[in-house]
Short mmCIF file of C-alpha atoms in Angstrom, two decimals:
data_model
loop_
_atom_site.label_atom_id
_atom_site.label_comp_id
_atom_site.label_asym_id
_atom_site.label_seq_id
_atom_site.Cartn_x
_atom_site.Cartn_y
_atom_site.Cartn_z
CA MET J 464 19.38 -7.29 -16.80
CA SER J 465 18.30 -5.38 -19.31
CA THR J 466 15.08 -5.44 -21.78
CA ASP J 467 13.50 -3.01 -23.87
CA ALA J 468 10.19 -2.03 -22.70
CA THR J 469 7.18 -4.33 -24.78
CA ALA J 470 4.58 -2.22 -25.90
CA SER J 471 1.01 -2.20 -23.84
CA GLY J 472 -0.86 1.22 -24.76
CA PRO J 473 -2.55 1.85 -28.04
CA GLY J 474 -0.60 3.93 -30.28
CA LEU J 475 2.65 4.24 -28.17
CA GLU J 476 5.56 3.11 -29.49
CA ALA J 477 8.54 1.10 -27.28
CA PRO J 478 11.12 3.97 -26.31
CA ALA J 479 15.21 3.24 -26.98
CA TRP J 480 15.48 3.47 -23.04
CA ARG J 481 15.69 0.46 -21.61
CA ASP J 482 14.13 -0.96 -17.92
CA SER J 483 17.22 -2.43 -16.37
CA LYS J 484 14.74 -3.54 -13.18
CA ARG J 485 12.09 -5.00 -16.03
CA TYR J 486 12.63 -8.59 -14.89
CA LEU J 487 13.74 -8.21 -11.12
CA TRP J 488 11.11 -6.81 -9.96
CA LEU J 489 9.14 -10.15 -10.15
CA TRP J 490 11.17 -11.04 -6.91
CA GLY J 491 8.57 -9.09 -5.42
CA LEU J 492 6.61 -12.23 -6.09
CA PHE J 493 9.36 -14.18 -3.57
CA ALA J 494 7.39 -12.92 -0.39
CA PRO J 495 4.05 -14.69 -1.26
CA THR J 496 5.28 -17.98 -2.74
CA GLY J 497 8.58 -18.72 -0.51
CA LEU J 498 6.63 -20.81 1.67
CA PHE J 499 5.58 -22.66 -1.56
CA THR J 500 9.04 -22.63 -3.76
CA ILE J 501 11.83 -23.12 -0.54
CA GLY J 502 9.67 -23.32 2.59
CA ILE J 503 8.29 -26.69 1.82
CA PRO J 504 10.58 -28.42 -0.46
CA LEU J 505 13.14 -27.82 2.39
CA ILE J 506 11.03 -28.47 5.61
CA TRP J 507 10.37 -31.88 3.70
CA GLY J 508 13.97 -33.00 2.40
CA LEU J 509 15.20 -31.64 5.57
CA ASN J 510 13.02 -33.99 8.00
CA GLN J 511 14.15 -36.88 5.19
CA LEU J 512 17.82 -36.37 6.42
CA GLY J 513 16.45 -36.51 10.21
CA TRP J 514 17.52 -33.09 10.51
CA HIS J 515 13.95 -32.42 12.46
CA ARG J 516 15.11 -29.59 14.66
CA LEU J 517 15.98 -27.79 11.68
CA ALA J 518 13.38 -28.78 9.28
CA GLU J 519 11.32 -26.33 11.63
CA VAL J 520 13.42 -23.08 10.70
CA PRO J 521 11.88 -22.53 7.48
CA PHE J 522 8.20 -21.90 9.63
CA TRP J 523 9.93 -18.56 10.18
CA LEU J 524 11.30 -18.38 6.51
CA GLY J 525 9.06 -14.23 6.82
CA PRO J 526 11.50 -13.06 9.47
CA ILE J 527 14.36 -14.07 7.95
CA LEU J 528 13.51 -12.49 5.27
CA VAL J 529 12.05 -9.49 6.35
CA TYR J 530 14.88 -8.77 8.53
CA ILE J 531 17.83 -11.02 7.71
CA LEU J 532 17.69 -11.55 4.18
CA ILE J 533 16.84 -8.16 2.56
CA PRO J 534 19.12 -6.16 4.64
CA LEU J 535 22.48 -7.91 3.65
CA ALA J 536 21.01 -8.02 0.42
CA ASP J 537 20.76 -4.00 0.30
CA LEU J 538 24.07 -3.96 1.89
CA PHE J 539 25.68 -5.98 -0.79
CA PHE J 540 23.67 -4.32 -3.89
CA GLY J 541 23.92 -0.91 -2.71
CA PRO J 542 21.46 1.97 -4.15
CA ASP J 543 19.77 2.16 -7.22
CA GLY J 544 20.22 5.83 -8.81
CA ASP J 545 18.40 4.79 -12.00
CA ASN J 546 15.63 7.08 -12.94
CA PRO J 547 13.23 6.47 -15.83
CA PRO J 548 13.89 10.16 -18.04
CA ASP J 549 10.48 12.31 -18.62
CA GLU J 550 10.12 11.00 -22.36
CA VAL J 551 9.23 7.29 -21.32
CA MET J 552 6.95 8.00 -18.75
CA GLU J 553 4.08 7.89 -20.34
CA TYR J 554 5.23 4.44 -21.99
CA LEU J 555 6.18 2.50 -18.50
CA GLU J 556 2.79 4.29 -16.72
CA ASN J 557 1.22 2.21 -19.49
CA ASP J 558 3.04 -0.79 -19.48
CA ARG J 559 0.66 -3.21 -18.08
CA TYR J 560 3.44 -6.00 -17.38
CA TYR J 561 4.10 -3.61 -13.72
CA ARG J 562 0.35 -3.76 -13.25
CA TYR J 563 0.01 -7.71 -13.27
CA LEU J 564 2.85 -8.10 -11.25
CA THR J 565 0.66 -6.23 -8.66
CA TYR J 566 -2.07 -8.60 -9.78
CA LEU J 567 -0.61 -11.55 -8.99
CA TYR J 568 0.58 -10.62 -5.75
CA LEU J 569 -2.72 -11.37 -4.15
CA PRO J 570 -3.85 -15.06 -5.43
CA PHE J 571 -0.49 -16.26 -4.00
CA GLN J 572 -1.07 -14.31 -0.88
CA TYR J 573 -3.98 -16.14 -0.33
CA ALA J 574 -2.98 -19.36 -1.69
CA THR J 575 -0.17 -19.27 1.82
CA LEU J 576 -2.57 -17.93 4.16
CA ILE J 577 -5.59 -20.65 3.08
CA PHE J 578 -2.06 -23.46 2.84
CA ALA J 579 -0.81 -22.39 6.73
CA CYS J 580 -4.40 -22.95 8.34
CA TYR J 581 -4.22 -26.64 7.09
CA LEU J 582 -1.24 -26.90 8.72
CA ILE J 583 -1.74 -25.41 11.75
CA SER J 584 -4.92 -27.62 11.72
CA ALA J 585 -4.26 -30.66 10.43
CA ASP J 586 -3.62 -32.90 13.32
CA SER J 587 -0.97 -34.89 11.29
CA VAL J 588 0.86 -33.72 8.47
CA GLY J 589 2.85 -37.24 7.90
CA TRP J 590 3.50 -36.24 4.15
CA LEU J 591 5.97 -33.00 5.77
CA GLY J 592 7.28 -35.41 8.26
CA PHE J 593 5.14 -34.07 11.23
CA ASP J 594 2.68 -37.35 12.51
CA ASP J 595 1.54 -35.33 15.10
CA GLY J 596 1.13 -32.36 13.65
CA LEU J 597 3.11 -28.91 14.21
CA ASN J 598 4.18 -27.93 17.40
CA VAL J 599 2.91 -24.28 19.03
CA VAL J 600 6.32 -22.06 18.43
CA ASP J 601 5.97 -23.55 14.74
CA LYS J 602 2.45 -22.55 14.34
CA ILE J 603 3.72 -18.79 16.05
CA GLY J 604 6.90 -19.08 13.60
CA LEU J 605 4.23 -19.30 10.25
CA ALA J 606 1.65 -17.22 11.45
CA ILE J 607 3.90 -14.88 12.21
CA THR J 608 5.20 -15.32 8.21
CA VAL J 609 1.46 -14.92 7.08
CA GLY J 610 1.63 -11.77 8.64
CA MET J 611 4.44 -10.68 6.98
CA ILE J 612 3.82 -11.60 3.70
CA GLY J 613 -0.05 -9.86 4.96
CA GLY J 614 1.70 -7.08 5.80
CA ILE J 615 3.73 -7.20 2.39
CA GLY J 616 0.21 -7.19 1.16
CA ILE J 617 -0.40 -3.92 2.90
CA ASN J 618 1.75 -2.37 0.77
CA THR J 619 0.73 -3.88 -2.56
CA ALA J 620 -2.62 -2.86 -1.40
CA HIS J 621 -1.35 0.93 -0.98
CA GLU J 622 0.09 0.35 -4.99
CA LEU J 623 -3.11 -0.64 -5.96
CA GLY J 624 -5.38 1.37 -3.94
CA HIS J 625 -4.18 4.91 -5.50
CA LYS J 626 -4.60 3.96 -8.67
CA LYS J 627 -8.24 4.94 -10.58
CA VAL J 628 -8.81 1.87 -12.07
CA ASP J 629 -12.56 0.40 -10.02
CA LEU J 630 -10.33 -3.19 -10.54
CA GLU J 631 -7.48 -1.95 -8.77
CA ARG J 632 -9.10 -0.63 -5.92
CA TRP J 633 -11.05 -3.56 -5.40
CA LEU J 634 -8.02 -5.39 -5.71
CA ALA J 635 -6.61 -3.43 -2.77
CA ARG J 636 -9.86 -4.45 -0.44
CA ILE J 637 -9.30 -7.37 -0.89
CA ALA J 638 -5.73 -7.41 0.05
CA LEU J 639 -6.44 -5.94 3.58
CA ALA J 640 -8.95 -8.15 4.33
CA GLN J 641 -6.46 -10.88 5.59
CA SER J 642 -5.27 -8.26 8.27
CA PHE J 643 -8.55 -6.79 8.92
CA TYR J 644 -7.15 -3.76 7.85
CA GLY J 645 -9.32 -2.24 4.98
CA HIS J 646 -9.35 1.44 6.72
CA PHE J 647 -6.28 2.13 5.71
CA TYR J 648 -7.38 2.48 2.37
CA ILE J 649 -9.82 5.21 3.58
CA GLU J 650 -7.07 6.78 5.94
CA HIS J 651 -3.97 6.86 3.57
CA ASN J 652 -5.74 8.44 0.68
CA ARG J 653 -8.12 10.77 2.21
CA GLY J 654 -6.35 11.47 5.44
CA HIS J 655 -2.75 10.97 5.24
CA HIS J 656 -2.41 12.46 2.32
CA VAL J 657 -3.55 15.20 3.18
CA ARG J 658 -2.24 15.59 6.60
CA VAL J 659 1.32 13.82 6.32
CA ALA J 660 4.02 15.40 7.92
CA THR J 661 1.93 17.67 10.30
CA PRO J 662 1.10 17.29 13.72
CA GLU J 663 -2.68 16.37 13.11
CA ASP J 664 -1.38 13.26 11.17
CA PRO J 665 -1.68 9.87 12.83
CA ALA J 666 0.81 8.06 10.55
CA SER J 667 3.78 10.90 10.78
CA SER J 668 5.60 9.80 13.84
CA ARG J 669 7.50 12.56 15.82
CA ILE J 670 11.08 13.72 17.47
CA GLY J 671 11.29 11.72 20.96
CA GLU J 672 8.55 9.44 19.67
CA SER J 673 9.43 5.87 19.95
CA PHE J 674 7.68 3.28 17.95
CA TYR J 675 5.86 1.87 20.75
CA ALA J 676 4.24 5.36 21.57
CA PHE J 677 4.02 5.53 18.02
CA LEU J 678 2.39 2.05 17.44
CA PRO J 679 -0.98 3.10 19.77
CA ARG J 680 -1.31 6.95 18.40
CA THR J 681 -1.46 5.30 14.82
CA VAL J 682 -3.47 2.43 14.88
CA LEU J 683 -6.14 3.92 16.49
CA GLY J 684 -5.51 7.60 14.86
CA SER J 685 -6.12 5.90 11.43
CA LEU J 686 -8.97 4.70 12.56
CA ARG J 687 -10.73 7.14 13.92
CA SER J 688 -9.51 9.38 11.21
CA ALA J 689 -10.51 6.43 8.91
CA TRP J 690 -14.35 6.49 10.44
CA HIS J 691 -14.62 10.86 10.21
CA LEU J 692 -14.12 10.91 6.88
CA GLU J 693 -16.47 8.01 5.77
CA LYS J 694 -18.40 9.94 8.28
CA GLN J 695 -18.72 13.15 6.65
CA ARG J 696 -19.13 11.71 2.74
CA LEU J 697 -22.34 9.56 3.31
CA ALA J 698 -23.18 12.98 5.30
CA ARG J 699 -23.23 14.33 2.03
CA LEU J 700 -25.32 12.14 0.99
CA ASP J 701 -27.96 12.49 3.99
CA LYS J 702 -27.17 9.27 5.00
CA GLY J 703 -25.85 7.89 8.42
CA PRO J 704 -22.68 6.31 8.75
CA TRP J 705 -24.28 2.40 10.04
CA THR J 706 -24.78 1.28 6.21
CA LEU J 707 -22.80 -1.19 4.39
CA ARG J 708 -22.19 2.07 1.91
CA ASN J 709 -19.88 2.84 5.00
CA ASP J 710 -16.65 2.01 3.12
CA VAL J 711 -14.71 1.12 7.19
CA LEU J 712 -17.87 -0.91 7.64
CA ASN J 713 -17.86 -2.95 3.75
CA ALA J 714 -14.44 -3.42 4.54
CA TRP J 715 -14.51 -4.55 7.62
CA ALA J 716 -17.22 -6.95 6.56
CA MET J 717 -15.21 -8.60 3.84
CA SER J 718 -12.41 -9.19 6.71
CA VAL J 719 -15.29 -10.86 9.16
CA LEU J 720 -16.75 -12.91 6.00
CA LEU J 721 -12.58 -14.15 5.48
CA TRP J 722 -12.38 -15.60 9.02
CA VAL J 723 -15.68 -16.94 9.28
CA ALA J 724 -14.58 -19.23 6.17
CA LEU J 725 -11.61 -19.61 7.37
CA ILE J 726 -13.09 -20.88 10.72
CA ALA J 727 -15.65 -22.93 9.25
CA VAL J 728 -13.34 -24.87 7.15
CA PHE J 729 -10.25 -25.38 9.81
CA GLY J 730 -11.46 -24.95 12.70
CA ILE J 731 -11.67 -22.31 16.16
CA GLY J 732 -8.05 -23.83 16.22
CA VAL J 733 -6.80 -20.86 13.66
CA LEU J 734 -8.56 -18.15 15.03
CA PRO J 735 -5.44 -17.38 17.57
CA TYR J 736 -2.98 -17.52 14.83
CA LEU J 737 -5.34 -15.36 12.83
CA ILE J 738 -5.64 -12.61 15.08
CA LEU J 739 -1.05 -13.04 15.43
CA GLN J 740 -0.83 -12.77 11.88
CA ALA J 741 -3.17 -9.71 11.92
CA VAL J 742 -1.29 -8.04 14.05
CA VAL J 743 2.27 -8.74 12.61
CA GLY J 744 0.34 -7.74 9.77
CA PHE J 745 -0.20 -4.46 10.53
CA GLY J 746 1.92 -3.67 12.65
CA LEU J 747 4.88 -4.37 9.65
CA LEU J 748 2.98 -1.58 8.05
CA GLU J 749 3.04 0.99 10.65
CA ALA J 750 6.79 0.32 11.12
CA VAL J 751 7.27 1.78 8.42
CA ASN J 752 5.59 4.42 8.99
CA TYR J 753 6.78 5.32 11.67
CA LEU J 754 10.48 5.85 9.56
CA GLU J 755 8.84 7.42 6.32
CA HIS J 756 8.29 11.08 7.84
CA TYR J 757 9.81 10.53 11.48
CA GLY J 758 10.81 14.37 13.11
CA LEU J 759 9.54 16.27 9.52
CA VAL J 760 7.00 19.14 9.04
CA ARG J 761 5.33 21.32 7.32
CA GLN J 762 5.80 24.56 8.09
CA LYS J 763 3.07 27.10 8.37
CA THR J 764 2.49 29.81 6.43
CA ALA J 765 1.62 33.43 6.71
CA SER J 766 -2.26 32.40 5.44
CA GLY J 767 -1.98 30.06 8.37
CA ARG J 768 -2.10 26.56 6.15
CA TYR J 769 0.58 24.47 5.93
CA GLU J 770 2.65 24.67 3.30
CA ARG J 771 2.67 22.12 0.00
CA PRO J 772 3.42 18.66 0.65
CA ALA J 773 7.41 18.45 -0.74
CA PRO J 774 10.18 16.26 -1.15
CA VAL J 775 11.95 17.60 2.16
CA HIS J 776 9.08 15.49 3.98
CA SER J 777 10.01 12.18 3.01
CA TRP J 778 12.77 10.09 4.27
CA ASN J 779 13.89 8.36 1.37
CA SER J 780 15.56 5.67 0.32
CA ASP J 781 16.88 3.86 -3.01
CA HIS J 782 18.41 0.95 -1.74
CA ILE J 783 17.25 -1.44 -4.87
CA VAL J 784 16.19 -5.02 -3.33
CA THR J 785 13.99 -3.56 -0.92
CA ASN J 786 12.87 -0.86 -3.54
CA ILE J 787 12.56 -4.16 -5.11
CA PHE J 788 10.11 -6.15 -2.68
CA LEU J 789 8.18 -3.22 -1.46
CA TYR J 790 7.25 -1.13 -4.96
CA HIS J 791 9.43 1.85 -4.89
CA LEU J 792 7.90 2.71 -1.97
CA GLN J 793 11.22 3.98 -1.07
CA ARG J 794 11.10 6.59 -3.07
CA HIS J 795 8.36 8.20 -1.01
CA SER J 796 8.79 11.60 -2.07
CA ASP J 797 7.93 11.25 -5.67
CA HIS J 798 4.78 9.12 -4.28
CA HIS J 799 3.61 11.80 -2.06
CA ALA J 800 4.14 14.53 -4.97
CA TYR J 801 2.51 11.92 -7.46
CA PRO J 802 0.12 9.74 -5.77
CA THR J 803 -1.41 7.76 -8.54
CA ARG J 804 1.83 7.83 -10.54
CA ARG J 805 2.29 3.79 -10.89
CA TYR J 806 5.64 2.07 -9.24
CA GLN J 807 8.11 1.44 -11.82
CA THR J 808 8.19 5.37 -12.99
CA LEU J 809 8.29 6.55 -9.47
CA ARG J 810 11.96 8.47 -9.40
CA SER J 811 14.48 9.42 -6.66
CA TRP J 812 14.40 12.86 -5.94
CA ASP J 813 17.68 15.51 -5.19
CA GLY J 814 17.37 17.15 -2.15
CA ALA J 815 15.27 14.87 -0.44
CA PRO J 816 16.77 13.42 2.77
CA ASN J 817 17.67 10.08 2.51
CA LEU J 818 18.27 7.30 5.61
CA PRO J 819 20.91 5.39 6.15
CA SER J 820 19.89 1.85 4.54
CA GLY J 821 16.85 0.80 3.08
CA TYR J 822 13.52 0.63 5.33
CA ALA J 823 13.97 -3.58 5.79
CA SER J 824 17.06 -2.41 7.75
CA MET J 825 15.67 0.92 9.64
CA ILE J 826 12.67 -1.31 10.27
CA LEU J 827 14.93 -3.15 12.53
CA LEU J 828 16.60 0.03 14.77
CA ALA J 829 13.13 1.24 14.97
CA TYR J 830 12.37 -2.10 17.07
CA PHE J 831 15.09 -0.58 19.81
CA PRO J 832 14.30 3.05 20.30
CA PRO J 833 17.88 4.16 22.23
CA ILE J 834 19.28 2.67 18.63
CA TRP J 835 17.07 4.22 16.66
CA ARG J 836 17.71 7.80 18.28
CA ARG J 837 21.32 7.72 17.80
CA VAL J 838 20.74 7.10 14.07
CA MET J 839 18.09 9.04 13.13
CA ASP J 840 17.84 12.02 15.73
CA LYS J 841 20.84 13.45 14.38
CA ARG J 842 20.16 13.52 11.34
CA VAL J 843 16.62 15.56 11.71
CA LEU J 844 18.75 17.73 13.41
CA ALA J 845 21.14 18.20 10.56
CA HIS J 846 18.29 18.45 8.06
CA TYR J 847 16.53 21.70 10.20
CA GLU J 848 20.41 23.22 10.65
CA GLY J 849 20.67 22.62 14.12
CA ASP J 850 17.31 23.91 14.92
CA VAL J 851 15.37 21.44 15.99
CA THR J 852 12.17 24.07 17.00
CA ARG J 853 11.58 23.56 12.98
CA ALA J 854 10.96 19.30 13.70
CA ASN J 855 8.08 17.43 14.40
CA ILE J 856 8.34 17.16 18.13
CA GLN J 857 6.31 14.70 20.11
CA PRO J 858 4.29 16.50 22.75
CA GLY J 859 5.51 15.29 25.90
CA CYS J 860 9.11 15.29 24.86
CA ARG J 861 9.33 18.30 23.97
CA ALA J 862 11.06 19.63 26.98
CA LYS J 863 13.39 16.99 27.36
CA VAL J 864 14.03 16.94 23.34
CA LEU J 865 14.82 20.83 23.14
CA ALA J 866 17.01 20.17 26.45
CA ARG J 867 19.23 18.25 24.36
CA TYR J 868 19.17 19.39 20.74
CA GLY J 869 18.08 22.95 21.24
CA THR J 870 21.30 24.31 21.51
CA GLY J 871 21.58 23.19 17.81
CA VAL J 872 24.55 21.04 18.93
CA GLN J 873 24.37 17.73 17.32
CA ALA J 874 24.58 14.73 19.33
#
């Protein structure tokens, strides 16, 4: 599907180039709207037919979408391969249609959260076919679905938080409030982008490090880093950290206010499910972090500083379906080269290391460390021409990794 880009910036003439994905980006709104457009009608219809057990399946729409439908669609539709040319970049950057799509994610995200709290707390949902309310399994499935919407919402916050427009930065914080992960806004922009692909970066995973070892390291390390960065910033203003001008504290305050409001309206019974959805949300984000820089490291120069981030320091994928749902996040090298560049203008780089499939598929592999190592370790080794000592190695696994790969023989 192709269409001409529409005029949006003053003095900018519409180019002849046509964005083939212009209306495909609307699919990015399926995640926060899917419960309303597909889930609830399907649940109601199946209950009307008397298929009550089957009617419970759509409560698990989130994991079905992320772990089954998107990976299968990536395999079917394959890579994109379409980069915007230089002459349309300014026009494309200023086309407000694209940014409005990211703005729209948030009201749908929160509508789904509020509606889910209602379904979880209601003693009876007879109109939907559950006279005695949802059972615990249904509530867990619904909380996981909401958590995945919140996790993709963190990626929406990532897109908005890099921009220079104050409105977009505030929208980023609002998107993060659901998952209680507001400190990501600080650590990612001022921490990760500075330390990416170095041993000092808590969001860059290492060869030999499983996802389950990476998860607590990145969660705690990112939190400590965000607090340290804000403490330093406030010290330069002659202020201590215990103030609402601390962006970590005011981000958490937004989450507390949101959760307190939800508990006040729907009862304390929603609290365990709010916690579950938050863990699922930031866990999904950190699974993406795990695969984005696995084993890749910037080398130190003669001055003792790390070399500048380059395309070789990020794993990329150009599979079109995951790119649509994650706003071109898989074009990760271009994002690190131009952090403020809007998603519609991100390009796939020649020479950047590429994953064998889209991020959605690779997240599944990350949950199974032996399969992940079998697929990815040989790619890290090939990237460094058989010299694993040039990779980012997990310290506790260094001897084991060197024993396995130190000869330069790919396994």
